[in-house]
Tab-separated table of C-alpha atoms in Angstrom:
chain	number	residue	atom	x	y	z
A	208	UNK	CA	-29.870	6.980	-0.719
A	209	UNK	CA	-28.589	3.650	0.530
A	210	UNK	CA	-25.090	2.411	-0.310
A	211	UNK	CA	-26.511	-0.477	-2.341
A	212	UNK	CA	-28.705	1.910	-4.334
A	213	UNK	CA	-25.668	4.094	-5.022
A	214	UNK	CA	-23.824	0.990	-6.152
A	215	UNK	CA	-26.588	0.173	-8.612
A	216	UNK	CA	-26.391	3.728	-9.993
A	217	UNK	CA	-22.675	3.129	-10.559
A	218	UNK	CA	-23.498	0.121	-12.701
A	219	UNK	CA	-22.647	-2.657	-10.220
A	220	UNK	CA	-25.206	-5.426	-10.063
A	221	UNK	CA	-25.574	-8.444	-7.841
A	222	UNK	CA	-24.409	-10.544	-10.793
A	223	UNK	CA	-21.207	-8.468	-10.976
A	224	UNK	CA	-20.515	-9.039	-7.290
A	225	UNK	CA	-21.272	-12.730	-7.670
A	226	UNK	CA	-18.828	-12.964	-10.595
A	227	UNK	CA	-15.957	-11.631	-8.484
A	228	UNK	CA	-16.959	-13.816	-5.539
A	229	UNK	CA	-17.034	-16.884	-7.789
A	230	UNK	CA	-13.635	-15.977	-9.251
A	231	UNK	CA	-12.185	-15.814	-5.755
A	232	UNK	CA	-13.782	-19.144	-4.823
A	233	UNK	CA	-12.404	-20.910	-7.906
A	234	UNK	CA	-8.886	-19.555	-7.350
A	235	UNK	CA	-8.922	-20.656	-3.686
A	236	UNK	CA	-10.126	-24.129	-4.718
A	237	UNK	CA	-7.228	-24.498	-7.143
A	238	UNK	CA	-4.664	-23.100	-4.707
A	239	UNK	CA	-5.962	-25.490	-2.050
A	240	UNK	CA	-4.715	-28.409	-4.147
A	241	UNK	CA	-1.137	-27.295	-3.487
A	242	UNK	CA	-1.117	-24.727	-0.664
A	243	UNK	CA	-2.183	-25.580	2.894
A	244	UNK	CA	-3.559	-22.753	5.032
A	245	UNK	CA	-2.300	-19.160	4.534
A	246	UNK	CA	-5.880	-17.941	3.970
A	247	UNK	CA	-5.075	-14.350	4.996
A	248	UNK	CA	-2.062	-14.193	2.676
A	249	UNK	CA	-4.088	-15.551	-0.256
A	250	UNK	CA	-6.934	-13.093	0.430
A	251	UNK	CA	-4.543	-10.126	0.480
A	252	UNK	CA	-2.857	-11.258	-2.742
A	253	UNK	CA	-6.241	-11.502	-4.479
A	254	UNK	CA	-7.305	-8.076	-3.209
A	255	UNK	CA	-4.058	-6.750	-4.667
A	256	UNK	CA	-4.618	-8.545	-7.982
A	257	UNK	CA	-8.166	-7.232	-8.460
A	258	UNK	CA	-7.063	-3.721	-7.386
A	259	UNK	CA	-4.388	-3.685	-10.130
A	260	UNK	CA	-1.585	-3.411	-7.593
A	261	UNK	CA	1.664	-5.227	-6.837
A	262	UNK	CA	2.449	-7.294	-3.755
A	263	UNK	CA	5.528	-8.091	-1.675
A	264	UNK	CA	5.646	-11.247	0.475
A	265	UNK	CA	8.068	-11.464	3.377
A	266	UNK	CA	8.766	-14.588	5.386
A	267	UNK	CA	11.479	-17.006	6.431
A	268	UNK	CA	12.581	-19.756	4.007
A	269	UNK	CA	10.356	-22.786	3.526
A	270	UNK	CA	6.955	-21.130	3.943
A	271	UNK	CA	5.961	-21.746	0.291
A	272	UNK	CA	6.089	-18.095	-0.784
A	273	UNK	CA	7.483	-18.935	-4.214
A	274	UNK	CA	5.250	-22.003	-4.566
A	275	UNK	CA	2.189	-19.928	-3.668
A	276	UNK	CA	2.947	-17.345	-6.362
A	277	UNK	CA	3.797	-19.872	-9.071
A	278	UNK	CA	0.622	-21.838	-8.244
A	279	UNK	CA	-1.450	-18.639	-8.399
A	280	UNK	CA	0.035	-17.973	-11.840
A	281	UNK	CA	-1.150	-21.418	-12.948
A	282	UNK	CA	-4.720	-20.588	-11.887
A	283	UNK	CA	-4.627	-17.554	-14.185
A	284	UNK	CA	-4.514	-18.067	-17.938
A	285	UNK	CA	-1.711	-15.513	-18.227
A	286	UNK	CA	1.949	-15.455	-19.250
A	287	UNK	CA	4.263	-15.979	-16.270
A	288	UNK	CA	7.967	-15.421	-15.704
A	289	UNK	CA	10.224	-15.858	-12.708
A	290	UNK	CA	13.275	-13.703	-12.046
A	291	UNK	CA	15.716	-15.056	-9.461
A	292	UNK	CA	17.412	-11.945	-8.094
A	293	UNK	CA	21.105	-12.409	-7.332
A	294	UNK	CA	23.975	-9.952	-6.626
A	295	UNK	CA	25.297	-10.273	-10.196
A	296	UNK	CA	21.939	-9.703	-11.940
A	297	UNK	CA	22.008	-6.686	-14.278
A	298	UNK	CA	19.091	-4.367	-15.257
A	299	UNK	CA	19.188	-5.649	-18.851
A	300	UNK	CA	18.668	-9.194	-17.511
A	301	UNK	CA	15.294	-7.970	-16.222
A	302	UNK	CA	14.051	-5.498	-18.838
A	303	UNK	CA	15.731	-6.866	-21.949
A	304	UNK	CA	18.298	-5.323	-24.272
A	305	UNK	CA	18.882	-4.257	-27.848
A	306	UNK	CA	20.866	-6.626	-30.042
A	307	UNK	CA	22.306	-6.246	-33.529
A	308	UNK	CA	20.503	-8.462	-36.006
A	309	UNK	CA	21.556	-9.046	-39.622
A	310	UNK	CA	19.081	-9.405	-42.458
A	311	UNK	CA	20.508	-12.352	-44.397
A	312	UNK	CA	18.799	-11.372	-47.640
A	313	UNK	CA	20.238	-7.845	-47.728
A	314	UNK	CA	23.185	-8.094	-45.362
A	315	UNK	CA	21.919	-5.003	-43.548
A	316	UNK	CA	22.339	-4.861	-39.793
A	317	UNK	CA	19.900	-3.200	-37.430
A	318	UNK	CA	19.081	-3.035	-33.740
A	319	UNK	CA	16.250	-5.200	-32.426
A	320	UNK	CA	14.884	-5.186	-28.897
A	321	UNK	CA	15.055	-8.554	-27.151
A	322	UNK	CA	12.384	-8.622	-24.428
A	323	UNK	CA	13.410	-9.664	-20.923
A	324	UNK	CA	11.413	-11.672	-18.371
A	325	UNK	CA	9.635	-8.486	-17.260
A	326	UNK	CA	7.441	-8.781	-20.360
A	327	UNK	CA	4.857	-11.117	-18.862
A	328	UNK	CA	1.463	-10.725	-17.195
A	329	UNK	CA	2.579	-12.191	-13.865
A	330	UNK	CA	6.183	-11.596	-12.788
A	331	UNK	CA	7.695	-13.326	-9.763
A	332	UNK	CA	10.599	-11.280	-8.410
A	333	UNK	CA	12.128	-13.938	-6.176
A	334	UNK	CA	14.339	-12.731	-3.296
A	335	UNK	CA	14.215	-9.181	-4.618
A	336	UNK	CA	16.454	-7.905	-1.817
A	337	UNK	CA	19.412	-10.031	-2.975
A	338	UNK	CA	20.275	-7.743	-5.897
A	339	UNK	CA	21.827	-4.233	-5.779
A	340	UNK	CA	19.644	-1.085	-6.030
A	341	UNK	CA	20.688	-0.536	-9.660
A	342	UNK	CA	18.930	-3.749	-10.694
A	343	UNK	CA	16.035	-3.274	-8.262
A	344	UNK	CA	15.399	0.090	-9.942
A	345	UNK	CA	14.803	-1.680	-13.254
A	346	UNK	CA	11.333	-2.515	-11.911
A	347	UNK	CA	10.386	1.052	-10.934
A	348	UNK	CA	9.129	2.341	-14.280
A	349	UNK	CA	7.444	-0.963	-15.102
A	350	UNK	CA	5.515	-1.109	-11.819
A	351	UNK	CA	4.309	2.486	-11.946
A	352	UNK	CA	3.886	3.295	-15.643
A	353	UNK	CA	3.644	-0.252	-17.038
A	354	UNK	CA	6.274	0.420	-19.644
A	355	UNK	CA	10.029	-0.013	-20.059
A	356	UNK	CA	12.390	2.545	-21.588
A	357	UNK	CA	15.507	1.140	-23.233
A	358	UNK	CA	17.683	3.677	-24.992
A	359	UNK	CA	15.295	6.144	-26.606
A	360	UNK	CA	12.486	3.657	-27.105
A	361	UNK	CA	9.555	2.929	-24.823
A	362	UNK	CA	8.085	-0.547	-24.774
A	363	UNK	CA	4.572	-0.976	-23.360
A	364	UNK	CA	4.018	-3.969	-21.086
A	365	UNK	CA	1.107	-6.345	-21.446
A	366	UNK	CA	-2.058	-5.822	-19.418
A	367	UNK	CA	-2.830	-7.110	-16.823
A	368	UNK	CA	0.608	-6.711	-15.267
A	369	UNK	CA	1.185	-8.016	-11.746
A	370	UNK	CA	4.510	-8.090	-9.865
A	371	UNK	CA	4.767	-10.438	-6.880
A	372	UNK	CA	8.047	-10.127	-4.986
A	373	UNK	CA	9.437	-12.240	-2.165
A	374	UNK	CA	12.071	-11.352	0.355
A	375	UNK	CA	13.679	-12.965	3.374
A	376	UNK	CA	13.694	-11.065	6.705
A	377	UNK	CA	16.808	-12.908	7.921
A	378	UNK	CA	20.260	-13.612	6.480
A	379	UNK	CA	20.911	-9.912	5.996
A	380	UNK	CA	24.504	-10.477	4.885
A	381	UNK	CA	24.569	-10.179	1.124
A	382	UNK	CA	21.174	-8.467	0.888
A	383	UNK	CA	20.205	-4.975	-0.230
A	384	UNK	CA	17.135	-3.511	1.507
A	385	UNK	CA	14.710	-1.972	-0.966
A	386	UNK	CA	14.756	1.856	-1.097
A	387	UNK	CA	11.647	3.603	0.215
A	388	UNK	CA	10.614	4.692	-3.319
A	389	UNK	CA	10.768	1.085	-4.486
A	390	UNK	CA	8.737	-0.206	-1.531
A	391	UNK	CA	6.123	2.487	-2.128
A	392	UNK	CA	5.357	0.944	-5.538
A	393	UNK	CA	4.058	-2.189	-3.822
A	394	UNK	CA	0.423	-1.932	-2.798
A	395	UNK	CA	0.814	-4.456	0.043
A	396	UNK	CA	3.597	-5.899	2.103
A	397	UNK	CA	2.300	-9.230	3.355
A	398	UNK	CA	3.902	-11.219	6.174
A	399	UNK	CA	3.898	-14.986	5.642
A	400	UNK	CA	3.819	-16.627	9.077
A	401	UNK	CA	4.626	-20.154	10.253
A	402	UNK	CA	1.740	-22.617	9.779
A	403	UNK	CA	-0.291	-23.988	12.675
A	404	UNK	CA	0.383	-27.532	13.912
A	405	UNK	CA	-2.514	-29.017	11.925
A	406	UNK	CA	-1.488	-27.141	8.771
A	407	UNK	CA	2.125	-28.258	9.070
A	408	UNK	CA	0.945	-31.836	9.672
A	409	UNK	CA	-1.012	-31.661	6.406
A	410	UNK	CA	1.999	-30.154	4.594
A	411	UNK	CA	4.190	-33.027	5.773
A	412	UNK	CA	1.590	-35.606	4.756
A	413	UNK	CA	1.017	-34.153	1.282
A	414	UNK	CA	4.595	-33.417	0.303
A	415	UNK	CA	5.952	-36.817	1.281
A	416	UNK	CA	3.263	-38.832	-0.462
A	417	UNK	CA	2.084	-39.123	-4.032
A	418	UNK	CA	2.493	-36.352	-6.579
A	419	UNK	CA	0.386	-33.234	-6.056
A	420	UNK	CA	-2.779	-32.609	-8.053
A	421	UNK	CA	-2.622	-30.504	-11.191
A	422	UNK	CA	-3.877	-26.924	-11.037
A	423	UNK	CA	-6.289	-25.644	-13.679
A	424	UNK	CA	-6.508	-22.107	-15.038
A	425	UNK	CA	-9.797	-20.469	-14.037
A	426	UNK	CA	-9.392	-16.811	-15.098
A	427	UNK	CA	-8.118	-15.247	-18.315
A	428	UNK	CA	-6.760	-11.786	-19.094
A	429	UNK	CA	-10.033	-10.296	-20.339
A	430	UNK	CA	-11.989	-11.476	-17.294
A	431	UNK	CA	-9.338	-10.126	-14.902
A	432	UNK	CA	-9.399	-6.728	-16.623
A	433	UNK	CA	-13.215	-6.649	-16.361
A	434	UNK	CA	-13.048	-7.466	-12.653
A	435	UNK	CA	-10.372	-4.806	-12.084
A	436	UNK	CA	-12.598	-2.241	-13.783
A	437	UNK	CA	-15.556	-3.407	-11.705
A	438	UNK	CA	-13.614	-2.810	-8.473
A	439	UNK	CA	-13.048	0.847	-9.391
A	440	UNK	CA	-16.811	1.366	-9.798
A	441	UNK	CA	-17.542	0.539	-6.144
A	442	UNK	CA	-18.742	3.712	-4.375
A	443	UNK	CA	-17.019	4.975	-1.244
A	444	UNK	CA	-18.518	7.528	1.153
A	445	UNK	CA	-16.754	10.770	2.114
A	446	UNK	CA	-16.616	9.535	5.709
A	447	UNK	CA	-14.649	6.419	4.734
A	448	UNK	CA	-12.255	8.568	2.664
A	449	UNK	CA	-11.752	10.906	5.638
A	450	UNK	CA	-11.124	7.916	7.890
A	451	UNK	CA	-8.474	6.553	5.502
A	452	UNK	CA	-6.882	10.000	5.288
A	453	UNK	CA	-6.919	10.274	9.079
A	454	UNK	CA	-5.006	7.006	9.486
A	455	UNK	CA	-2.366	7.950	6.910
A	456	UNK	CA	-1.882	11.566	8.017
A	457	UNK	CA	-1.369	10.443	11.622
A	458	UNK	CA	1.795	8.612	10.511
A	459	UNK	CA	3.486	11.871	9.466
A	460	UNK	CA	5.823	13.118	12.163
A	461	UNK	CA	5.371	16.747	13.228
A	462	UNK	CA	2.028	17.188	11.499
A	463	UNK	CA	-1.027	18.883	12.963
A	464	UNK	CA	-3.026	16.556	15.231
A	465	UNK	CA	-0.439	13.744	15.101
A	466	UNK	CA	-0.408	11.679	18.347
A	467	UNK	CA	2.572	12.095	20.672
A	468	UNK	CA	3.516	8.413	20.402
A	469	UNK	CA	3.930	8.817	16.616
A	470	UNK	CA	6.354	11.724	17.098
A	471	UNK	CA	8.260	9.589	19.621
A	472	UNK	CA	8.416	6.349	17.600
A	473	UNK	CA	8.212	7.175	13.885
A	474	UNK	CA	10.997	8.505	11.698
A	475	UNK	CA	9.029	8.911	8.476
A	476	UNK	CA	5.368	8.535	7.555
A	477	UNK	CA	3.328	7.335	4.575
A	478	UNK	CA	2.595	9.364	1.448
A	479	UNK	CA	-0.584	9.912	-0.617
A	480	UNK	CA	-0.201	6.568	-2.432
A	481	UNK	CA	-1.102	4.873	0.868
A	482	UNK	CA	-4.534	6.552	0.845
A	483	UNK	CA	-5.130	5.514	-2.755
A	484	UNK	CA	-4.281	1.891	-2.011
A	485	UNK	CA	-6.368	1.832	1.189
A	486	UNK	CA	-9.442	2.939	-0.737
A	487	UNK	CA	-8.820	0.739	-3.794
A	488	UNK	CA	-8.120	-2.255	-1.573
A	489	UNK	CA	-11.241	-1.486	0.440
A	490	UNK	CA	-13.304	-1.525	-2.752
A	491	UNK	CA	-11.901	-4.904	-3.797
A	492	UNK	CA	-12.426	-6.401	-0.331
A	493	UNK	CA	-16.008	-5.113	-0.205
A	494	UNK	CA	-16.888	-6.873	-3.461
A	495	UNK	CA	-15.056	-10.035	-2.426
A	496	UNK	CA	-17.124	-10.030	0.765
A	497	UNK	CA	-20.331	-9.623	-1.256
A	498	UNK	CA	-20.933	-5.942	-0.441
A	499	UNK	CA	-21.522	-3.011	-2.789
A	500	UNK	CA	-19.855	-0.341	-0.652
A	501	UNK	CA	-16.699	0.174	1.410
A	502	UNK	CA	-16.909	0.055	5.202
A	503	UNK	CA	-14.560	1.287	7.925
A	504	UNK	CA	-13.669	-2.332	8.735
A	505	UNK	CA	-12.264	-2.740	5.202
A	506	UNK	CA	-9.858	0.156	5.786
A	507	UNK	CA	-8.882	-1.193	9.204
A	508	UNK	CA	-8.283	-4.682	7.795
A	509	UNK	CA	-5.915	-3.319	5.132
A	510	UNK	CA	-4.131	-0.692	7.233
A	511	UNK	CA	-1.189	-2.914	8.171
A	512	UNK	CA	-0.372	-4.411	4.742
A	513	UNK	CA	-0.675	-0.944	3.163
A	514	UNK	CA	1.202	1.094	5.773
A	515	UNK	CA	3.819	-1.220	7.311
A	516	UNK	CA	6.388	-0.710	4.543
A	517	UNK	CA	5.632	2.986	4.070
A	518	UNK	CA	6.181	3.992	7.690
A	519	UNK	CA	9.713	3.902	9.107
A	520	UNK	CA	10.088	3.569	12.873
A	521	UNK	CA	13.047	5.351	14.472
A	522	UNK	CA	15.919	4.006	16.563
A	523	UNK	CA	14.055	4.551	19.839
A	524	UNK	CA	11.220	2.297	18.621
A	525	UNK	CA	13.600	-0.359	17.326
A	526	UNK	CA	15.536	-0.440	20.592
A	527	UNK	CA	12.267	-1.018	22.479
A	528	UNK	CA	11.152	-3.725	20.049
A	529	UNK	CA	8.289	-1.607	18.670
A	530	UNK	CA	7.387	-2.429	15.056
A	531	UNK	CA	5.470	-0.434	12.459
A	532	UNK	CA	2.544	-2.851	12.967
A	533	UNK	CA	2.445	-1.906	16.669
A	534	UNK	CA	2.277	1.791	15.800
A	535	UNK	CA	-0.426	1.203	13.175
A	536	UNK	CA	-2.523	-0.715	15.705
A	537	UNK	CA	-2.229	2.169	18.184
A	538	UNK	CA	-3.244	4.666	15.475
A	539	UNK	CA	-6.331	2.579	14.633
A	540	UNK	CA	-7.253	2.403	18.336
A	541	UNK	CA	-6.879	6.203	18.653
A	542	UNK	CA	-9.061	7.002	15.621
A	543	UNK	CA	-12.865	7.296	16.061
A	544	UNK	CA	-14.882	5.224	13.608
A	545	UNK	CA	-18.201	7.075	13.553
A	546	UNK	CA	-18.634	10.195	11.438
A	547	UNK	CA	-19.819	12.397	14.334
A	548	UNK	CA	-16.937	11.444	16.631
A	549	UNK	CA	-14.361	11.918	13.880
A	550	UNK	CA	-15.662	15.356	12.811
A	551	UNK	CA	-16.116	16.680	16.371
A	552	UNK	CA	-12.758	15.542	17.761
A	553	UNK	CA	-10.492	18.595	18.196
A	554	UNK	CA	-7.371	16.664	17.199
A	555	UNK	CA	-8.895	15.486	13.926
A	556	UNK	CA	-10.255	18.948	13.181
A	557	UNK	CA	-6.598	20.028	13.109
A	558	UNK	CA	-5.776	17.164	10.751
A	559	UNK	CA	-8.622	18.091	8.399
A	560	UNK	CA	-7.615	21.774	8.462
A	561	UNK	CA	-3.900	21.162	7.904
């Protein structure tokens, strides 16, 4: 049975694929009114959105990270809040707190929960690494379980719920690197690079002239939830799952079949959540590209944004200037793509048997 036939059995039609493709096109058109370039960053954010994940953007100041997120929020007919993380921010400033409220008619006092900025569909966590771990941890339960516990009461967050965080790779004085457990909650870590000459020329021309165009909302909550459900229906072959597992398991130091260069350069590898996000992201990318099934190239395309913040390189790698992206690229190069090569390779037979 062909992949497209399997897709049809799973309830995905050409009209469904077209709907997601059109949604992507309309969002890009609206973003293009404000944002110049950054096509890869925008694509990865949209894959994350339709996969029901969260995304972290890292880049130096002035690359429009915050503007990109706030503009994206305007293209979605959803509630939006921005949290500016600072060293004195407290967990209650993020989640909300209980206050004593008096009923004027009876004079009776009772506790009432006052919702914080976390209670929105799209949450911008700006400069998330500028607040201590105690406040960073206020996002953990919300990002994973989509609820907030205050006292003995649990408060369910609205759906869809999408956290977009920004952080600065420089100016490390006064910053608090995110713990590994916190980083693992983010589906992608996306690097925002400097624009090309032509892009920066256009930025200078636009931002020093007349006021920017207004952005229109093109997607609502119900449509986003339908598209997120559609992504999960995309079929994925066992071979693609094995390939994704092979990439992730090769990051784990000391494991069976792990390449020597990983043992030499990596301090800690990625966990099972990396496999889940590789496959979910691959499904979203396949539909966005107009396909009904996940291909190996989808997994390869997403390997760096999924793995770079889940794999910690050791001191030897850092002293040689080797980054997690470099190691990921070497792992991809060392992993066969065809099913026969992958299953017959002695090293990967050890990985599959471990």
